[in-house]
Coordinates of C-alpha atoms and ligand atoms in Angstrom, one line a residue:
X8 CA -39.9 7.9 -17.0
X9 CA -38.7 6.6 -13.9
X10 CA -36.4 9.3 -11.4
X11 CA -32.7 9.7 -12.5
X12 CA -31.5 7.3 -9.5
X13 CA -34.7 5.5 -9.1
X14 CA -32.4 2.3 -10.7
X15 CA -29.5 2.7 -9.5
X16 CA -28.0 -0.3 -8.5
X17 CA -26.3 0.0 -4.9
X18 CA -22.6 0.3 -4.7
X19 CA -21.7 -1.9 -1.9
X20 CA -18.3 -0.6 -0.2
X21 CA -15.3 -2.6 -0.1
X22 CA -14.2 -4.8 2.9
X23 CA -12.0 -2.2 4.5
X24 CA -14.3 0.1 4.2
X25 CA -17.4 -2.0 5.8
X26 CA -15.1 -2.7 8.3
X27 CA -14.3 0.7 9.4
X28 CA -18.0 1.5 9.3
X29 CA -18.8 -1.3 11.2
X30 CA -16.2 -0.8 14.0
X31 CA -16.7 2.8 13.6
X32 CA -20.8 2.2 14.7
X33 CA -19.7 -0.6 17.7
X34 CA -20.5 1.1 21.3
X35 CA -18.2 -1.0 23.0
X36 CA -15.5 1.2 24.4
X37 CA -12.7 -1.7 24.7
X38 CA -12.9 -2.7 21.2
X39 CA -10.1 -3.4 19.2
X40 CA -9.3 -2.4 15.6
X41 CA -6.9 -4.1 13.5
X42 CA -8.2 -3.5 9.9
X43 CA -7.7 -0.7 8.2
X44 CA -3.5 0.0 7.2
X45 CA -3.2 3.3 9.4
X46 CA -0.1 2.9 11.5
X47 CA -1.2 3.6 15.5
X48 CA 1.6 4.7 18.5
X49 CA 1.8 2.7 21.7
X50 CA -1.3 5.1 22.8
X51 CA -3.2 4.2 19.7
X52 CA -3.2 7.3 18.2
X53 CA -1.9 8.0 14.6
X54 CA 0.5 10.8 15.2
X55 CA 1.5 13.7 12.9
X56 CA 5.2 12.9 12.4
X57 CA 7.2 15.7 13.9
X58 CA 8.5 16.1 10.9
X59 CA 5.3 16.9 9.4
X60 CA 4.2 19.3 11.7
X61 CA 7.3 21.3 11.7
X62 CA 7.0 21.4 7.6
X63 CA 3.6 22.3 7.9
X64 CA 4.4 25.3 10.3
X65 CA 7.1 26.5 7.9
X66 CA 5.0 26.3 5.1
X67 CA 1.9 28.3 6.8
X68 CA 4.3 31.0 7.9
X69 CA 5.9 31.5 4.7
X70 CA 3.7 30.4 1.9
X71 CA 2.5 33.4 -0.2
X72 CA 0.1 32.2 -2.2
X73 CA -2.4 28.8 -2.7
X74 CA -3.0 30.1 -6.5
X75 CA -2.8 27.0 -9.1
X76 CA 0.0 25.5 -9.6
X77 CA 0.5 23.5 -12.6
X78 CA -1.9 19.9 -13.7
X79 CA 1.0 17.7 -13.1
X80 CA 1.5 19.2 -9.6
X81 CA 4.7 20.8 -7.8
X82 CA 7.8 19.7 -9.8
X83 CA 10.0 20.4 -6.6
X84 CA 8.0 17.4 -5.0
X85 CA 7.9 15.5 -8.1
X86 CA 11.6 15.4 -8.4
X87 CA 11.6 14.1 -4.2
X88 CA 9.5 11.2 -4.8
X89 CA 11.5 10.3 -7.7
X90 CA 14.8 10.7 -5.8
X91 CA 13.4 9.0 -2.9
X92 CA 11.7 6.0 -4.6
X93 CA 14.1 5.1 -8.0
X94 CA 17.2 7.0 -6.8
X95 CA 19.5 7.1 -9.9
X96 CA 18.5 4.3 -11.4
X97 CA 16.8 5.7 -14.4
X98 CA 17.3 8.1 -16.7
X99 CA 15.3 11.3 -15.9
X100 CA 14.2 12.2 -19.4
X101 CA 12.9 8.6 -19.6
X102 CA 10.2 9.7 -17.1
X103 CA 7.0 11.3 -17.0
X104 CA 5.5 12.6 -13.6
X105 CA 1.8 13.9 -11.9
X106 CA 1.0 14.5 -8.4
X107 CA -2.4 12.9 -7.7
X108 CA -4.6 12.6 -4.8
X109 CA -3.0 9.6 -2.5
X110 CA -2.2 6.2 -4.3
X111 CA -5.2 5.3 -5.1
X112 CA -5.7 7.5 -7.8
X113 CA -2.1 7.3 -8.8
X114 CA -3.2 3.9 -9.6
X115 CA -6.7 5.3 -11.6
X116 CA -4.5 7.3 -13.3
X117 CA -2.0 4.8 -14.2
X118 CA -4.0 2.7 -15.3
X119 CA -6.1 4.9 -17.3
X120 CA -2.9 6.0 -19.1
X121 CA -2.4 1.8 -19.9
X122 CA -6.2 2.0 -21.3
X123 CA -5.5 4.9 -23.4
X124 CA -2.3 3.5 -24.8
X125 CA -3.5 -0.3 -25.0
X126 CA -6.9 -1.0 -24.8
X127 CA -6.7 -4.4 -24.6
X128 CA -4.2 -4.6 -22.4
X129 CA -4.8 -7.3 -19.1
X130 CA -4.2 -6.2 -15.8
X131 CA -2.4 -8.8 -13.3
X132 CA -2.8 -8.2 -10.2
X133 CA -2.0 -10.8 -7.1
X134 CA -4.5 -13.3 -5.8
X135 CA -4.7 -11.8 -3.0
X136 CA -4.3 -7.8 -3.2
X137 CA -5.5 -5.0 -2.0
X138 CA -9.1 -5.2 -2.6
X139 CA -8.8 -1.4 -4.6
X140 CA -6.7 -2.9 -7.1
X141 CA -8.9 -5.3 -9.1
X142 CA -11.8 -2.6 -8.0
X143 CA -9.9 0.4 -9.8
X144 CA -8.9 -2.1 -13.0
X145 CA -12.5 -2.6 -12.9
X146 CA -13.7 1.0 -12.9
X147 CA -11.2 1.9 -15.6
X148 CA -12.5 -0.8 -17.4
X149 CA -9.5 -2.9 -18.5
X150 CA -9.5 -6.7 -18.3
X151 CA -7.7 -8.5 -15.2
X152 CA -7.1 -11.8 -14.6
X153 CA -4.9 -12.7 -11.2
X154 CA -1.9 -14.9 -10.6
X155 CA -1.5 -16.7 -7.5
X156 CA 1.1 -15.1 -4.6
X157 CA 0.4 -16.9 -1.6
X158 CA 1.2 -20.5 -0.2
X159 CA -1.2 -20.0 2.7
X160 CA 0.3 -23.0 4.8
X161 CA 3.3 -21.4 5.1
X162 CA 2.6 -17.9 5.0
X163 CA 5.4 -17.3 2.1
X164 CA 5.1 -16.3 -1.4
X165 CA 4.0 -19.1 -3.6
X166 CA 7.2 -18.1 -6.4
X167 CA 6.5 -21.1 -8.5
X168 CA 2.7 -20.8 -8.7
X169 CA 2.9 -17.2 -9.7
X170 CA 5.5 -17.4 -12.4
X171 CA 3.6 -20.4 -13.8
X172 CA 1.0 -18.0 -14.1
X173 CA 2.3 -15.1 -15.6
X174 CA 3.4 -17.2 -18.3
X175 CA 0.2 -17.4 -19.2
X176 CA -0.1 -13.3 -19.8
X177 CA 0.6 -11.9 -23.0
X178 CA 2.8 -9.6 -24.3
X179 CA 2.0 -6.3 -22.8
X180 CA 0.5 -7.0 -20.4
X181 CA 0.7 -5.2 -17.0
X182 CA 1.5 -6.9 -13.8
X183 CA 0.7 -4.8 -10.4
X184 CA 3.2 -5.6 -8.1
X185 CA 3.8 -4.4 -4.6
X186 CA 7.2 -2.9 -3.5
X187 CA 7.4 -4.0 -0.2
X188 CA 5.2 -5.0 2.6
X189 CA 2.5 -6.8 0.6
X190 CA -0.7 -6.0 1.4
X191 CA -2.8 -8.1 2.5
X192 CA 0.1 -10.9 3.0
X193 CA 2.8 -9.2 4.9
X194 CA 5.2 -11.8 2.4
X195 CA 7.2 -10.5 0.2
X196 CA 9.1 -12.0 -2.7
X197 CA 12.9 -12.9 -1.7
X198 CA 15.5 -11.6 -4.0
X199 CA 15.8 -14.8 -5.8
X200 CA 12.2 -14.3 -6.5
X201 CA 12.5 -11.1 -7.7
X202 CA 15.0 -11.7 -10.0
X203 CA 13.0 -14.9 -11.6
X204 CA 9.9 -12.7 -12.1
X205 CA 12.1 -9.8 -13.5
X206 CA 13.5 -12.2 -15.6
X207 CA 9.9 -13.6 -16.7
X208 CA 8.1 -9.9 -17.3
X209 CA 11.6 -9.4 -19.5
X210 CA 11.4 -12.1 -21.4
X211 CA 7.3 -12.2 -21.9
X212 CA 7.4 -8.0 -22.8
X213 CA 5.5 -7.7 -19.5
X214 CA 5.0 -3.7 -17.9
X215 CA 5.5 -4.1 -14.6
X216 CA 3.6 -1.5 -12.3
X217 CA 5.0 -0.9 -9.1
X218 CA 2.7 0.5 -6.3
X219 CA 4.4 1.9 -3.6
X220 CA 2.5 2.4 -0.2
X221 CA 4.4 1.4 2.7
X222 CA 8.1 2.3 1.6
X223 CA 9.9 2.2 4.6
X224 CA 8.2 -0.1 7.4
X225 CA 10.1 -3.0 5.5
X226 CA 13.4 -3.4 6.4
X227 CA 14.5 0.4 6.0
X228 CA 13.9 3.2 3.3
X229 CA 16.6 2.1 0.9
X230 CA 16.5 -1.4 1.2
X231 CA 12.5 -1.2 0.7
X232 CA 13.2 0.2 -2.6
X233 CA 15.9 -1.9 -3.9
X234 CA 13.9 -4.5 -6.1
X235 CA 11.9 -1.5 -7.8
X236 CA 15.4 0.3 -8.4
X237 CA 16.6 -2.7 -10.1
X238 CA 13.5 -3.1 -11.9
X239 CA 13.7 0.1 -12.7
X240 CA 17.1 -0.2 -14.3
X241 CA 16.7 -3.0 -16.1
X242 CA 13.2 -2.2 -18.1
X243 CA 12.2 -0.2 -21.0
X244 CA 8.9 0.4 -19.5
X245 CA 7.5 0.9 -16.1
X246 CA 5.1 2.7 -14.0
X247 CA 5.1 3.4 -10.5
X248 CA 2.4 4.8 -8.0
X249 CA 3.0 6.4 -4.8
X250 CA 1.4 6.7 -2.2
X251 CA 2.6 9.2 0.7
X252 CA -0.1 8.0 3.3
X253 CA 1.5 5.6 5.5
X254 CA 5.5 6.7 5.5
X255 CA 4.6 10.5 6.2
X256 CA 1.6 9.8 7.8
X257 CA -0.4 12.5 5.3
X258 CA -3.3 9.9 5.3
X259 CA -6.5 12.3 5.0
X260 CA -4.1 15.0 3.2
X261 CA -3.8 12.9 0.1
X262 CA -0.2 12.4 -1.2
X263 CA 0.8 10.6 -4.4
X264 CA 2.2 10.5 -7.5
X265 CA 2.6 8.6 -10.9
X266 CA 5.7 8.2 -12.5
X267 CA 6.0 6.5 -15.9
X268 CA 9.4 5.1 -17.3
X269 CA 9.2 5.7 -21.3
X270 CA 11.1 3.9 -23.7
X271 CA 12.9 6.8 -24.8
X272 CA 12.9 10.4 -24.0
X273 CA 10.9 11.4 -26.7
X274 CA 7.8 9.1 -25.6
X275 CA 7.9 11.2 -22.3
X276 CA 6.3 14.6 -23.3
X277 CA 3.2 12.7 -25.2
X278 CA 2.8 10.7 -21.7
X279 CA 3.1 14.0 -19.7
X280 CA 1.2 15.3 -21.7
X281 CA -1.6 12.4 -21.4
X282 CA -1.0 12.4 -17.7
X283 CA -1.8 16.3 -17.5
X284 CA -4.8 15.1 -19.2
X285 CA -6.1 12.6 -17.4
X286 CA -5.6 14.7 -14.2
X287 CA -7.6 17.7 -15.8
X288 CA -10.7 15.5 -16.5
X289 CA -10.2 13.9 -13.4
X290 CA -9.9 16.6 -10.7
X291 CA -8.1 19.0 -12.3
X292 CA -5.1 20.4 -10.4
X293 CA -4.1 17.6 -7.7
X294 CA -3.7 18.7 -4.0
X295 CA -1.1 20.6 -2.6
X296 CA -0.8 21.1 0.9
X297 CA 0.5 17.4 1.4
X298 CA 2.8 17.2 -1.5
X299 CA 4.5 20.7 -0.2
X300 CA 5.2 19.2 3.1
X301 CA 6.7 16.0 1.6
X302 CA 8.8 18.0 -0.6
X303 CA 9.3 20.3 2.3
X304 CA 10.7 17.3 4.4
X305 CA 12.7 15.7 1.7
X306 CA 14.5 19.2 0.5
X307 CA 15.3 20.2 4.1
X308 CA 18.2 17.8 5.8
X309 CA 17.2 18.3 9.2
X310 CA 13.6 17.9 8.6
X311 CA 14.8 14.3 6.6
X312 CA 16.4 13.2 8.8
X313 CA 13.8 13.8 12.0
X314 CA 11.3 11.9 9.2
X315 CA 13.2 9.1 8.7
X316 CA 14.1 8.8 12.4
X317 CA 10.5 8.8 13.6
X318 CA 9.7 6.3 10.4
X319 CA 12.5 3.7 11.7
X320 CA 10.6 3.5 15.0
X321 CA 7.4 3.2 13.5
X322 CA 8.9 -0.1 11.5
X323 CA 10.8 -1.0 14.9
X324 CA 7.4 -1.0 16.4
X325 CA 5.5 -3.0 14.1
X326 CA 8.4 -5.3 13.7
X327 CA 8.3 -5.6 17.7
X328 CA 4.4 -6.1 17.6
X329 CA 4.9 -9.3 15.5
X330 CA 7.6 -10.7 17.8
X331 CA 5.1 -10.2 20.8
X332 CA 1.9 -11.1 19.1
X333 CA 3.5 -14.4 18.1
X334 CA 5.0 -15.5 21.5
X335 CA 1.6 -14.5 22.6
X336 CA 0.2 -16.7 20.2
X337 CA 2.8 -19.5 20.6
X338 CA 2.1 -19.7 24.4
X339 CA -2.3 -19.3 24.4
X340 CA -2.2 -21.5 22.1
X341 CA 0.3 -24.0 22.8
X342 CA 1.3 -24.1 19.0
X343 CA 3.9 -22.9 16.6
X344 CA 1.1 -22.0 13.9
X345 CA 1.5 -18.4 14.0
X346 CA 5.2 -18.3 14.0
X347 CA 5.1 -17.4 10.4
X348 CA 4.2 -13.4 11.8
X349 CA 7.9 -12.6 12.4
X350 CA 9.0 -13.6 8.7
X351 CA 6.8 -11.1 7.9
X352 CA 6.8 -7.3 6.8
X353 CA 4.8 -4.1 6.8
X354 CA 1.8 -3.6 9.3
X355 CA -0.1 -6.4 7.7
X356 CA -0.4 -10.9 8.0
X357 CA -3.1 -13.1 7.5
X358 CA -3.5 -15.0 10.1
X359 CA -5.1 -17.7 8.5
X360 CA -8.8 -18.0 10.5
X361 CA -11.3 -19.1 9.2
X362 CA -15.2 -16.9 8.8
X363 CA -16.3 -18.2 11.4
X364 CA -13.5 -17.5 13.9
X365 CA -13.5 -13.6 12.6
X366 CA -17.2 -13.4 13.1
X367 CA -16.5 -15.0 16.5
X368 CA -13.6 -13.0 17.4
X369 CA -15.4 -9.4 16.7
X370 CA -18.9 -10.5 18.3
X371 CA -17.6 -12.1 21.2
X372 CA -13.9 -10.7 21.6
X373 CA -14.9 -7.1 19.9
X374 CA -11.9 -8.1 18.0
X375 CA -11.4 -6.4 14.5
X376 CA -9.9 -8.0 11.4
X377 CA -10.8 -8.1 7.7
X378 CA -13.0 -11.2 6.5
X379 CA -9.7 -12.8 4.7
X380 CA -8.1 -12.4 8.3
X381 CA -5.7 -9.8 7.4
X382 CA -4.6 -8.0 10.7
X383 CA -3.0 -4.3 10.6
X384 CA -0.3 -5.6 13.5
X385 CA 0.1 -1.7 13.7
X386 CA -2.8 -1.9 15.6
X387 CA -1.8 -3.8 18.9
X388 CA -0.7 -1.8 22.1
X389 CA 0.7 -3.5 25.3
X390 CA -2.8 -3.7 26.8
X391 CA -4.5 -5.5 23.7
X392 CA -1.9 -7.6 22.6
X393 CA -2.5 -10.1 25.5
X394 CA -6.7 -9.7 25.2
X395 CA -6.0 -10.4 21.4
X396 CA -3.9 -13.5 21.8
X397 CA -6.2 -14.8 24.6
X398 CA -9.4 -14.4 22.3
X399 CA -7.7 -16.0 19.1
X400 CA -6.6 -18.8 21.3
X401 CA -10.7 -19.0 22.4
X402 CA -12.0 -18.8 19.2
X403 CA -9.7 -21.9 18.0
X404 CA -10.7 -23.8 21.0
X405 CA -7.6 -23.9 22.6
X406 CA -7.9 -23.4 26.8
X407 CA -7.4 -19.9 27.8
X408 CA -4.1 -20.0 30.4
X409 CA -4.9 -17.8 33.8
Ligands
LIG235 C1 -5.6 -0.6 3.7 O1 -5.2 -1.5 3.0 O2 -6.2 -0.8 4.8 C2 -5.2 0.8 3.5 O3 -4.4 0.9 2.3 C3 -6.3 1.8 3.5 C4 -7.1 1.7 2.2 O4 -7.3 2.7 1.6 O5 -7.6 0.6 1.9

């Protein structure tokens, strides 16, 4: 018999993380990362939000115990991410709720929760997505098939193109979507758009899922929410997934939840129930440390308010970044072709290069972007922003100015 892992096929990471390792392992001290979705400060640090430290020193000076709470997690923070995310647009004993560790597994569970219910049940997600999508689907071991979301040439959803193709998916079907900020895109559907693919998933008996990640570096908290609300009202069924990573900045700490919209009430406590489940076989009891100080912040007005203050300026900057980045852009390169950044939302865009001119701009211009070009605008600072725009324009072959 050969060893236990003698044939065990590799597992190759994804592109982000490659790309982390890979910048992570480059000596060169003026190197420049814009790939992975971690929001940086002017200095280029990611900061603990004020907010967050002040929860977590309220929490460490009065918390009396770390025994277990229960599967599902805290239902004080539970009930905050609900408030925060679908406000009062659904009935509360509609909904089922577990904490899990960061989005990602809100999504594993989620979507083991569709495979237990409906086997056979397609998952589509957006061509392109977040690579951890079709890779979790994938692991959970439900079909997916993708619809197209892009028109590339100018940078804005492609509406037509994806409701033509979720025509094509059948009745039950679940359909990831992104809140806000898509990721990788930076485009997100307008509210005409919205309301023609709510209007499709309605009519087809479509579930939509709704991942949540980057609530708040949109256009604002509330306004970031508002096409999930009204989803939210106006279907049976729904799941969301939340991540608390990038709005609280509790990346390593692992924040998230899972809440499912039931029918009616009485298909709630058979999904908590399954939730509970899935979350004991998983990992067990998700972590709390993170979740408290989310609930922390959200129960306590001052802290909310400090939170929400400090996330404004964190979209302010981003949203500033793209203005910059593009006049950059527009004056190395002499074009208008990257214009399209200040339509955009969230810390991400694609810019559109080509393999070539990534591979270019990280060996030459220790430049860092993912292979489809997606750059974490987050990323830039007043000193890179001009190195960045000059080695874009060099690697399309436009004349660097002096
Ligand atoms: C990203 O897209 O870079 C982030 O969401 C981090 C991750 O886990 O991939």
């Amino acid at each position: 018999m050969t060893s236990l892992f003698g044939a065990l096929p590799p597992a190759e990471p994804d592109p982000i993380i490659r790309l982390m390792q890979a910048f992570a392992a480059d000596p060169r001290p003026d190197r420049i990362d814009l790939g992975v979705g971690v929001y940086r400060n002017a200095a280029g640090r990611t900061p603990v939000m004020a907010a967050v430290a002040a929860a977590e020193a309220r929490i460490l000076a009065r918390q009396e115990t770390k025994g277990y709470l229960g599967l599902a997690g805290d239902p004080g923070f539970l009930a905050a991410i609900r408030a925060l995310v679908l406000g009062e647009s659904v009935e509360v004993a509609r909904l089922a709720a577990v904490a899990t560790p960061g989005g990602s597994s809100a999504i594993r569970q989620a979507l083991e929760l569709v495979r237990a219910a409906r086997p056979g049940a397609t998952v589509w997600i957006s061509d392109p997505s977040w690579p951890n999508h079709a890779a979790i689907a994938d692991a959970v071991g439900l079909a997916r098939r993708s619809y197209r979301y892009l028109d590339a040439a100018h940078g804005s959803v492609a509406a037509d193109a994806m409701l033509a193709d979720l025509e094509g998916a059948a009745a039950g079907d679940v359909v990831i979507l992104q809140a806000c900020c898509h990721n990788p895109s930076g485009a997100d559907p307008s509210a005409e758009d919205w309301a023609a693919l709510a209007a499709l998933l309605d009519r087809r008996g479509l579930i939509p899922l709704v991942d949540v990640a980057y609530q708040g570096f949109g256009e604002g908290l509330a306004e970031d929410m508002a096409p999930l609300r009204r989803l939210a009202a106006r279907f049976p069924e729904l799941l969301v997934t939340v991540s608390g990573s990038k709005s609280f900045g509790l990346y390593r700490d692992r924040v998230g939840a899972v809440l499912a919209l039931c029918a009616v009430a009485a298909e709630a406590e058979p999904v908590q129930g399954r939730l509970a489940t899935l979350n004991r076989t998983a990992f067990a009891f998700p972590p709390d440390h993170g979740a408290r100080v989310v609930a922390t912040i959200l129960g306590d007005p001052v802290l909310r308010a400090d939170w929400q203050a400090e996330l404004d300026g964190m979209r302010r900057r981003v949203a500033a970044n793209r203005v910059a980045l593009a006049e950059a852009l527009r004056s190395e390169t002499g074009t208008d072709r990257f214009d399209f950044l200040t339509g955009h939302r969230g810390m991400f865009s694609l810019l559109g290069l080509a393999p070539g001119e990534i591979a270019q701009l990280r060996s030459l211009h220790g430049l860092y972007l993912l292979g489809d070009s997606r750059a974490n605008l987050a990323g830039l600072s007043a000193a890179s922003l001009p190195r960045v725009a000059r080695a874009i324009a060099a690697v399309l072959g436009t004349p660097e100015r002096a």
